[in-house]
Short mmCIF file of N, CA and C in Angstrom, two decimals:
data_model
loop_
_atom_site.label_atom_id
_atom_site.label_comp_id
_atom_site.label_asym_id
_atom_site.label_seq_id
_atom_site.Cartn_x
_atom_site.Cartn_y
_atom_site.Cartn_z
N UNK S 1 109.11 46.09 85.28
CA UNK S 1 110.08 47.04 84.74
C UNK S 1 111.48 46.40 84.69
N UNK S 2 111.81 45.72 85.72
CA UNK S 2 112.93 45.14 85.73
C UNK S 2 113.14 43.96 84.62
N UNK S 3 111.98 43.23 84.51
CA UNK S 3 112.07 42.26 83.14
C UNK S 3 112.37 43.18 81.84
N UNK S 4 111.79 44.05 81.78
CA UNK S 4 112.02 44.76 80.36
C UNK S 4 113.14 45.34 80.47
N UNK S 5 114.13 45.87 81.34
CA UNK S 5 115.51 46.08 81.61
C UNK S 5 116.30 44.84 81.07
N UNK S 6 116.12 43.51 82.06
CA UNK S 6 117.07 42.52 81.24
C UNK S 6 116.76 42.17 79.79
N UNK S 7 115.52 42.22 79.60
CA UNK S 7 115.72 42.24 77.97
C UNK S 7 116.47 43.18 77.42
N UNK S 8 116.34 44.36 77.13
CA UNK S 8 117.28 45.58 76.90
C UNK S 8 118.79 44.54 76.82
N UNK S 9 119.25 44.80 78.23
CA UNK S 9 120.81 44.55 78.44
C UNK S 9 120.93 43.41 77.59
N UNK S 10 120.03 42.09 77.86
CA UNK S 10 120.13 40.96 76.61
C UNK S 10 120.50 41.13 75.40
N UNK S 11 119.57 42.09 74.92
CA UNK S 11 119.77 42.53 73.20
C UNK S 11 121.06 43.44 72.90
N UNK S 12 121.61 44.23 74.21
CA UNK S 12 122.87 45.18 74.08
C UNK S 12 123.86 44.33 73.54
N UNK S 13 123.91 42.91 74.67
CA UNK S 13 125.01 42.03 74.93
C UNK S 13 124.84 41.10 72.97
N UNK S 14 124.09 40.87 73.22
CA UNK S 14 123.98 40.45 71.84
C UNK S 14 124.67 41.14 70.49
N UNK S 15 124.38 43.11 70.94
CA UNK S 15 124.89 43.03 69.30
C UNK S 15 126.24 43.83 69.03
N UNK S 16 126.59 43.78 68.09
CA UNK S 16 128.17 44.26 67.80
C UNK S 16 128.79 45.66 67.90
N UNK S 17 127.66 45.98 68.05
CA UNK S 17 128.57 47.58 68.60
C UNK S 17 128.44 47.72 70.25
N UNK S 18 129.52 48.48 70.44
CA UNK S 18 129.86 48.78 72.10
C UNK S 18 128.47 49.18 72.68
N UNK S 19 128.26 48.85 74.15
CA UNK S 19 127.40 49.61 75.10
C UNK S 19 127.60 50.79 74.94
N UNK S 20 128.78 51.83 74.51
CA UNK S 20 128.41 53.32 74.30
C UNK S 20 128.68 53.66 73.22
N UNK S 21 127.89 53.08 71.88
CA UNK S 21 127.91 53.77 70.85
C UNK S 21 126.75 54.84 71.17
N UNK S 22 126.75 55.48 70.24
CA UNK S 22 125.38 56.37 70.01
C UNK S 22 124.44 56.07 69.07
N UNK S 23 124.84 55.14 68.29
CA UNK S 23 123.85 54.20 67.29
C UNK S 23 123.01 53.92 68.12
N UNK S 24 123.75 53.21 69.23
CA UNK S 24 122.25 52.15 69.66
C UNK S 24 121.33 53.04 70.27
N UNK S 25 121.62 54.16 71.12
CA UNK S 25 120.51 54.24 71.84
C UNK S 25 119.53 55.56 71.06
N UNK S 26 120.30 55.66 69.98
CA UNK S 26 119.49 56.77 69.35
C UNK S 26 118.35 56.75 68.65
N UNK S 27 117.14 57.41 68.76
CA UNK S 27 116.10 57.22 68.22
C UNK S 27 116.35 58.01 66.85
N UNK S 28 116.95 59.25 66.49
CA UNK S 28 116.87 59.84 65.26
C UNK S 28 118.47 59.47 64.90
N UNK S 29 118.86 59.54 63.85
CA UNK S 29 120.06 59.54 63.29
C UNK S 29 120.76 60.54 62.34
N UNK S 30 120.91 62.10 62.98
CA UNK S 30 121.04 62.64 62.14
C UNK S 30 122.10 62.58 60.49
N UNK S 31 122.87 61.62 60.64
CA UNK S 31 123.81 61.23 59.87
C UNK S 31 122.80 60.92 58.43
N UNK S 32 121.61 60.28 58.67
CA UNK S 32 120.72 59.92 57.62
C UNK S 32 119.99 61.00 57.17
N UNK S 33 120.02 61.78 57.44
CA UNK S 33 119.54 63.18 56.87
C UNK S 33 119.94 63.67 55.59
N UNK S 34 121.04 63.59 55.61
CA UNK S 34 122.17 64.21 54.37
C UNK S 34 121.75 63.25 53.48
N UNK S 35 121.88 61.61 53.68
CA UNK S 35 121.39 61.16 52.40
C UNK S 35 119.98 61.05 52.42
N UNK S 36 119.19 60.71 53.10
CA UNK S 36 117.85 61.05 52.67
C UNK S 36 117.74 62.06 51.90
N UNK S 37 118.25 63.32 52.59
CA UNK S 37 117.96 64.55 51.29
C UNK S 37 118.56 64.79 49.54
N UNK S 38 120.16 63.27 49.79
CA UNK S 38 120.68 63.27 48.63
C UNK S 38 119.56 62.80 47.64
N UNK S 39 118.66 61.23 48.41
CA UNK S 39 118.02 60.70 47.60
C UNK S 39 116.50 61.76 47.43
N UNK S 40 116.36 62.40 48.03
CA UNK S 40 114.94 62.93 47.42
C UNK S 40 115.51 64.22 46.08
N UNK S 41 117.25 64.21 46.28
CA UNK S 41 117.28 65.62 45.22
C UNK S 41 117.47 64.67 44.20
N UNK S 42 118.17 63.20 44.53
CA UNK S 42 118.08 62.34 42.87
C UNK S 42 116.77 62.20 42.68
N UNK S 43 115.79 62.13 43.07
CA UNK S 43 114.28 61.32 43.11
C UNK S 43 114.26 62.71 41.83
N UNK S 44 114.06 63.85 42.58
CA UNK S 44 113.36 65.03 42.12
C UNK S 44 114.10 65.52 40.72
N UNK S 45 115.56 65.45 40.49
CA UNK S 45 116.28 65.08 39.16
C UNK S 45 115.79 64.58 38.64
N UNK S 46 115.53 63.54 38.58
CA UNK S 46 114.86 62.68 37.97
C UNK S 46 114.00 62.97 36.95
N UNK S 47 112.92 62.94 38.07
CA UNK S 47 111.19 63.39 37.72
C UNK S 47 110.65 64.47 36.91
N UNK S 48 112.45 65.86 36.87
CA UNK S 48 111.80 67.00 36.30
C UNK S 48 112.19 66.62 34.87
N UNK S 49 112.17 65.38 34.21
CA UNK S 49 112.39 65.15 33.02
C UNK S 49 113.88 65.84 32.67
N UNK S 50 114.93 65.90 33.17
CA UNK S 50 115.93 66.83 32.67
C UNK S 50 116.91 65.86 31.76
N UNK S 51 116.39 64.27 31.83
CA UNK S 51 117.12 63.50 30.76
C UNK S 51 116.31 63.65 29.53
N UNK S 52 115.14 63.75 29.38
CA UNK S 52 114.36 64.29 28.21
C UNK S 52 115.29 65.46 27.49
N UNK S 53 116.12 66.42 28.67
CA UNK S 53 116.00 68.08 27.87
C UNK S 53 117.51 67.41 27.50
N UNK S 54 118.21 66.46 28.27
CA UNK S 54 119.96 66.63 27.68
C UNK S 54 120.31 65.69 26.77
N UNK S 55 119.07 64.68 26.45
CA UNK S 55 119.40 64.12 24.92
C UNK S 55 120.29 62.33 26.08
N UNK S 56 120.50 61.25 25.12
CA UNK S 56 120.91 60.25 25.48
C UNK S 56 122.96 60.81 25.38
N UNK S 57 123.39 59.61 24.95
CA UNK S 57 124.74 60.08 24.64
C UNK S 57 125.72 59.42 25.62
N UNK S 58 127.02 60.11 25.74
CA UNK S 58 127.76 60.33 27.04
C UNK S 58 128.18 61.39 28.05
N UNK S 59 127.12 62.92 27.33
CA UNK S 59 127.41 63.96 28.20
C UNK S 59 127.43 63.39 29.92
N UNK S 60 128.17 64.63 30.55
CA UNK S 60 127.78 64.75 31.89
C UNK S 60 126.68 65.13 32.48
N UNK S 61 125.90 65.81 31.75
CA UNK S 61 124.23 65.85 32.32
C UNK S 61 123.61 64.55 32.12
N UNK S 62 123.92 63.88 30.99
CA UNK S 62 123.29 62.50 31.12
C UNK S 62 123.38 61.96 31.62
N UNK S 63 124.40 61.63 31.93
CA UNK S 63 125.18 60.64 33.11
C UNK S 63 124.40 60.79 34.80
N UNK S 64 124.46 62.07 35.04
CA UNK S 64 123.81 62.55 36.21
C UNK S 64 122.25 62.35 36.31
N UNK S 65 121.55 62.15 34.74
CA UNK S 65 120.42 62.12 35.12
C UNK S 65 119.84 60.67 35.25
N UNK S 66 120.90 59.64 34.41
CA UNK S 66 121.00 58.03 34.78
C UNK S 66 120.84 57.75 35.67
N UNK S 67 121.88 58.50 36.65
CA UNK S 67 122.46 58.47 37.77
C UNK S 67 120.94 58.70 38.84
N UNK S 68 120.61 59.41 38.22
CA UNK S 68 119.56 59.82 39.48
C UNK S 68 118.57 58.99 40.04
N UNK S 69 117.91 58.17 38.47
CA UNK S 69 117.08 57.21 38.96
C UNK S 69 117.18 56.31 39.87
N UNK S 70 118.72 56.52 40.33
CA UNK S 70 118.74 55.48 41.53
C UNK S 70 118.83 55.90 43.29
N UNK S 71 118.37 57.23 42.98
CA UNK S 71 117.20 57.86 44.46
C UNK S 71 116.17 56.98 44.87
N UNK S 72 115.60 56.54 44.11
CA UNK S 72 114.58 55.79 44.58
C UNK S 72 114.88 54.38 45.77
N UNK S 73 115.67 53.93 44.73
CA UNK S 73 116.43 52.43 45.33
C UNK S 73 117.33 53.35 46.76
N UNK S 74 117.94 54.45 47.00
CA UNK S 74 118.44 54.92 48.22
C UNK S 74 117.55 55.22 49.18
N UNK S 75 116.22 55.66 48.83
CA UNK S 75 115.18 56.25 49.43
C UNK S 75 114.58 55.03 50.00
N UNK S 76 114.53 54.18 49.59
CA UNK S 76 113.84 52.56 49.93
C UNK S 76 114.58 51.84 50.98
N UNK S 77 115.96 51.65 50.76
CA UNK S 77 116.81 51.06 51.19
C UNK S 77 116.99 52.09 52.78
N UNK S 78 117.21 53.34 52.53
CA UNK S 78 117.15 53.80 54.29
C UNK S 78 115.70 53.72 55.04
N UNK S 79 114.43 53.55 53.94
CA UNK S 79 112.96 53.08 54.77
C UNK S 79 113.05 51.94 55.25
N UNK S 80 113.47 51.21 54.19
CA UNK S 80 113.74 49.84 55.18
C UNK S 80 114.84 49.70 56.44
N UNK S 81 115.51 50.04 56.22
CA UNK S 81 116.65 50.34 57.32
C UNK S 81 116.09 50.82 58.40
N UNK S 82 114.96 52.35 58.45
CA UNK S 82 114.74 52.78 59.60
C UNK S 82 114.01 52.25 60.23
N UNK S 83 112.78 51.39 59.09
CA UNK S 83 111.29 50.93 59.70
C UNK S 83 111.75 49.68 60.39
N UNK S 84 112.95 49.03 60.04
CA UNK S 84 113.28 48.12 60.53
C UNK S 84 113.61 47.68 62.02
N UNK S 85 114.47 48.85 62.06
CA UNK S 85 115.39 49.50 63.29
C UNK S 85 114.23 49.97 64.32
N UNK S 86 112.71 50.31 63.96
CA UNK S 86 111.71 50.88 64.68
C UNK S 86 111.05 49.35 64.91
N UNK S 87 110.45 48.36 64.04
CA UNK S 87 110.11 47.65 64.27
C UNK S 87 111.30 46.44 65.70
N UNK S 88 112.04 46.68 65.31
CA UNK S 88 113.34 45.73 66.27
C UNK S 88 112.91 45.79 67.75
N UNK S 89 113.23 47.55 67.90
CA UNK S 89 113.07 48.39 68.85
C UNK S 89 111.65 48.20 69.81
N UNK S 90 110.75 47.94 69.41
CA UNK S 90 109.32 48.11 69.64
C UNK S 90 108.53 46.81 69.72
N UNK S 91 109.40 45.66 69.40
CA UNK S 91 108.81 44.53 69.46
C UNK S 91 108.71 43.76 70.45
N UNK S 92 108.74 43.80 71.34
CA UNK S 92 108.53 43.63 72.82
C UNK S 92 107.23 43.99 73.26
N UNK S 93 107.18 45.10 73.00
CA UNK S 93 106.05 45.98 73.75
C UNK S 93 104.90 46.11 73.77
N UNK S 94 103.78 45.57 74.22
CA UNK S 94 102.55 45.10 74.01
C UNK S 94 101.45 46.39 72.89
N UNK S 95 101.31 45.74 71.70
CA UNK S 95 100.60 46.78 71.24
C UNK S 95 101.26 47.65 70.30
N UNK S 96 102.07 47.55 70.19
CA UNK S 96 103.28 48.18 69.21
C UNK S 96 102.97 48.35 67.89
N UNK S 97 102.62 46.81 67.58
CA UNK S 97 102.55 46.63 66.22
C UNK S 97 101.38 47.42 65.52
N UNK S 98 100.38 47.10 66.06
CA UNK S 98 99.04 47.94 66.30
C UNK S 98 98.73 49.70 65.89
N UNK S 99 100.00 50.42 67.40
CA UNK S 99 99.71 51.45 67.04
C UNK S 99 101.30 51.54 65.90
N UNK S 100 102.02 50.74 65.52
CA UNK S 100 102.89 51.36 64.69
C UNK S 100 102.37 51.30 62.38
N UNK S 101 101.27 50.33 62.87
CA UNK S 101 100.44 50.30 61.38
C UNK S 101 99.81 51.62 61.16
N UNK S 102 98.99 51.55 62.92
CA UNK S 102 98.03 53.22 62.66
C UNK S 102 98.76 54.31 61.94
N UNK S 103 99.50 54.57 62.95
CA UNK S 103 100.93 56.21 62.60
C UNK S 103 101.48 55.47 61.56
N UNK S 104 101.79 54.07 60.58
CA UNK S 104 102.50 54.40 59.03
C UNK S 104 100.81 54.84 57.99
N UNK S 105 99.79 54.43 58.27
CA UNK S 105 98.69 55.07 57.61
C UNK S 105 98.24 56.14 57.64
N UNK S 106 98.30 56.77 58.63
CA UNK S 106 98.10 58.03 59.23
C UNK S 106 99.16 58.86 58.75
N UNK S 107 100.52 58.79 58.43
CA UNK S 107 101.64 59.66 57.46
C UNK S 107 101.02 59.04 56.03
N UNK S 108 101.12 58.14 55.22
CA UNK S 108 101.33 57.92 53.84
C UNK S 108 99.53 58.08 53.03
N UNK S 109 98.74 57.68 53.89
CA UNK S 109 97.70 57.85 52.90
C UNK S 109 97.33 59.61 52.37
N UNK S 110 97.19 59.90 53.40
CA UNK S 110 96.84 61.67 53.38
C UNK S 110 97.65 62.02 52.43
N UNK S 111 98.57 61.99 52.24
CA UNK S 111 99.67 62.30 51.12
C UNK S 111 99.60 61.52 49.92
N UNK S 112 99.33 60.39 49.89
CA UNK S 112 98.81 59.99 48.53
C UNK S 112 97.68 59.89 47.93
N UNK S 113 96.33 60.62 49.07
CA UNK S 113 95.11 60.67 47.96
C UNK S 113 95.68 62.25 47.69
N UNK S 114 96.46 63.42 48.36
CA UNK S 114 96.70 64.61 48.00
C UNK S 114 97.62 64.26 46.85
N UNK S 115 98.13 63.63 46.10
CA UNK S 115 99.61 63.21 45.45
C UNK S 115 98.37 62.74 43.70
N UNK S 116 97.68 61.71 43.85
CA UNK S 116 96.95 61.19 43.10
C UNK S 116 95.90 62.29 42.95
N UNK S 117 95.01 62.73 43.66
CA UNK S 117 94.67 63.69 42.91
C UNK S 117 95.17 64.95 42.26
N UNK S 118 96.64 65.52 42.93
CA UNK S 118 97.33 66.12 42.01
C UNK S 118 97.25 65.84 40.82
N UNK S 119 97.69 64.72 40.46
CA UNK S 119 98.23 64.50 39.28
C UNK S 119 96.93 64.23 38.44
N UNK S 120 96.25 63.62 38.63
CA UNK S 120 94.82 63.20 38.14
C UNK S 120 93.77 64.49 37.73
N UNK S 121 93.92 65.27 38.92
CA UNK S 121 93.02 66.05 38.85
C UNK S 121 93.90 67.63 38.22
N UNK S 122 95.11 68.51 39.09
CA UNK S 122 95.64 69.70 38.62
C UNK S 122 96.39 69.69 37.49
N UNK S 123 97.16 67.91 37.57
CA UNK S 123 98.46 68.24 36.27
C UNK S 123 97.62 68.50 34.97
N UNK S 124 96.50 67.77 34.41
CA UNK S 124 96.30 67.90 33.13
C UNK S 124 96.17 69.74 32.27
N UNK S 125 95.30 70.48 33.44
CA UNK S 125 95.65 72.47 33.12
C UNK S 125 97.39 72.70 33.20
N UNK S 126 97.40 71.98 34.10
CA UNK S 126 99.41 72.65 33.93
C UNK S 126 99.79 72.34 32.70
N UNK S 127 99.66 71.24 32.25
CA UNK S 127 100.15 70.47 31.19
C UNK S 127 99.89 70.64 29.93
N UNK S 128 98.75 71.34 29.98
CA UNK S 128 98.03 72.25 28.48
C UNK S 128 98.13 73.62 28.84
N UNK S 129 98.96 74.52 29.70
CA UNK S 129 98.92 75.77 29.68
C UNK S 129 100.37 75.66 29.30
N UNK S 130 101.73 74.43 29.73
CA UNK S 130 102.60 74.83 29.37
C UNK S 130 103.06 74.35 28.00
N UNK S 131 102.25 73.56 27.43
CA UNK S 131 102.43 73.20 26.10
C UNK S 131 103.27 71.64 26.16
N UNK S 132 102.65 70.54 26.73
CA UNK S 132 103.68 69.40 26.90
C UNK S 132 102.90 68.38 26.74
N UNK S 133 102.35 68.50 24.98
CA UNK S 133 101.29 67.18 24.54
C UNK S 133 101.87 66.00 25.00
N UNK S 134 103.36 65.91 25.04
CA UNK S 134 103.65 64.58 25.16
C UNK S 134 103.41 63.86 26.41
N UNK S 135 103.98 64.71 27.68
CA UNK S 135 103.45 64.47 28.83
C UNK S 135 102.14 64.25 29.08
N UNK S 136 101.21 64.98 28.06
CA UNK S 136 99.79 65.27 28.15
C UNK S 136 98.98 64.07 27.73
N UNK S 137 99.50 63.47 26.68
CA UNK S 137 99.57 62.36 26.11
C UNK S 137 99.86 61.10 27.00
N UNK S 138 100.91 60.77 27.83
CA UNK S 138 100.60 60.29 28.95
C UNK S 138 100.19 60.41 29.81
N UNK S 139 99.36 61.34 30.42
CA UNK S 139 98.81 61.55 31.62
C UNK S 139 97.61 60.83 31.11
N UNK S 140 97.30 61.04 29.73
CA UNK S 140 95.37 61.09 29.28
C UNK S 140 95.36 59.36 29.45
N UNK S 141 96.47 58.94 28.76
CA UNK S 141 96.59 56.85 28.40
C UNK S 141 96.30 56.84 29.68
N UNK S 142 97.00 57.30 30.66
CA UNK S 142 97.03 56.85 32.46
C UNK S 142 95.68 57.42 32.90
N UNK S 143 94.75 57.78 32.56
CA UNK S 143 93.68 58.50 33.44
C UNK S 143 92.61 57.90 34.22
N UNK S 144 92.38 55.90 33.35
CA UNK S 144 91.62 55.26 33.83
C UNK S 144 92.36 54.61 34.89
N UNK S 145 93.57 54.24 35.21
CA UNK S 145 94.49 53.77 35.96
C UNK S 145 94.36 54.36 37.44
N UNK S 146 93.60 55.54 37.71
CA UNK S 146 93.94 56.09 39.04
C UNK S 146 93.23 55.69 39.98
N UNK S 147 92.13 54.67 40.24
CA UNK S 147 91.83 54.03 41.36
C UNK S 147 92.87 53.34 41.54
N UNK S 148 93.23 52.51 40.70
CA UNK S 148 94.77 51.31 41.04
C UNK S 148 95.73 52.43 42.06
N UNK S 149 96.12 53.18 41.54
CA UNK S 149 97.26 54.67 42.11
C UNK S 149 96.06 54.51 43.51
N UNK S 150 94.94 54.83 43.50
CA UNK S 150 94.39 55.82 45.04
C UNK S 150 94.33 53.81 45.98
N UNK S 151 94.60 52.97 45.08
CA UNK S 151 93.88 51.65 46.24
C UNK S 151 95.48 51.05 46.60
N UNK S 152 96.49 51.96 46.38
CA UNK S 152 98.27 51.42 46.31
C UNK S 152 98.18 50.19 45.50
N UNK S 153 97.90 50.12 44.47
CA UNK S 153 97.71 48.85 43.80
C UNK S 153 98.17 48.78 42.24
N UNK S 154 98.90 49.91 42.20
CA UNK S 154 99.20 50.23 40.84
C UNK S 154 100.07 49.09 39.90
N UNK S 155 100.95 48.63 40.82
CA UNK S 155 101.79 47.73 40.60
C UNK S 155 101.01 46.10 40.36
N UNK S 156 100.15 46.03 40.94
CA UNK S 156 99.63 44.70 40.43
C UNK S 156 98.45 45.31 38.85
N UNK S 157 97.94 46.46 38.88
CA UNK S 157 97.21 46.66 37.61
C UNK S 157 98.66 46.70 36.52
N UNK S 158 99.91 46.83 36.61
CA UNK S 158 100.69 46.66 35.92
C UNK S 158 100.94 46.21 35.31
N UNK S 159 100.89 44.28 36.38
CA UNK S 159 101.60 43.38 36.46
C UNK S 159 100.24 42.43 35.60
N UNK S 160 99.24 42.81 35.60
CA UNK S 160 98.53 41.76 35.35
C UNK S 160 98.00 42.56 33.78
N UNK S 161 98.50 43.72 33.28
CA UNK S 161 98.80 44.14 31.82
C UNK S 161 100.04 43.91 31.06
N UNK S 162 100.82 42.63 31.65
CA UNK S 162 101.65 42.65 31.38
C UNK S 162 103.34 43.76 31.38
N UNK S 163 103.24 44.75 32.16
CA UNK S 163 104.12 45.60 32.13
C UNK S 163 104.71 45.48 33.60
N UNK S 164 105.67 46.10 33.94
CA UNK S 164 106.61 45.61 35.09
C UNK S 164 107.15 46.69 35.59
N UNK S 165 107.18 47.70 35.24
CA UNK S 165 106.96 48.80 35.28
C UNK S 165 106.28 50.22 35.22
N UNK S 166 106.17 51.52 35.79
CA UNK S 166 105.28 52.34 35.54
C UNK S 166 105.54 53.03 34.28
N UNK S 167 104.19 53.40 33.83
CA UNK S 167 104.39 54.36 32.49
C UNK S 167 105.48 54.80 32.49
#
């Protein structure tokens, strides 16, 4: 116990903020809350097509909905930040790594075979009850694509059709 103490104090002495910030010893950060939630309301801007409804241009809805696509890149940038800050934290500790793969599979898959079959399986009735061939029209091109989506692999079936991006 005492070895894993001087490590601790080692790594304190090491880094640039004071022995009593509240950064360091905090496991949650509520400060990251506010933007996490900024970036999931740009994510969700985004996504509800509302640059489709306000036309290109220089309005201020356009601008905002430009603007939004870059939730994603905020949403990424504090995952990496936190997973980072968890991995730092935990790397010492025998076994860590182990159970910290389990608990990131154990949050993200469950949610993305529920996410992929959403879309695969419920959007196409939404999408013909609300009248949105065009959307409909891409969902149908994308329909053989969804093992790539359920195996996280979408990005290399992309990459090796030549595209670099998602639909």
């Amino acid at each position: 116990h005492d070895r894993q103490r001087t490590r601790v104090n080692i790594l304190r002495r090491r880094s640039r903020l004071p022995l009593n910030s509240p950064v360091r010893d905090q496991k949650h950060l509520p400060a990251l809350d506010g933007l996490r939630g900024l970036a999931i309301g740009l994510v969700l801007f985004h996504h509800l097509c509302v640059y489709d409804s306000v036309g290109g241009g220089m309005s201020i809805a356009a601008s905002l909905a430009e603007l939004s696509s870059h939730g994603v890149d905020l949403f990424f940038d504090l995952s990496g930040f936190l997973i980072s800050r968890q991995l730092a934290a935990g790397s010492n500790t025998p076994g860590f790594a182990r159970r910290f793969w389990i608990h990131r599979r154990a949050k993200i898959v469950p949610l993305s075979l529920v996410a992929v079959l959403a879309v695969f399986v419920l959007l196409k009735p939404l999408l013909e009850t609300a009248g949105q061939s065009q959307k409909l029209a891409w969902l149908s091109a994308g329909q053989a694509q969804w093992p790539w989506y359920l195996l996280f692999m979408s990005n290399l079936r992309n990459a090796l059709d030549g595209h670099f991006t998602n639909p």
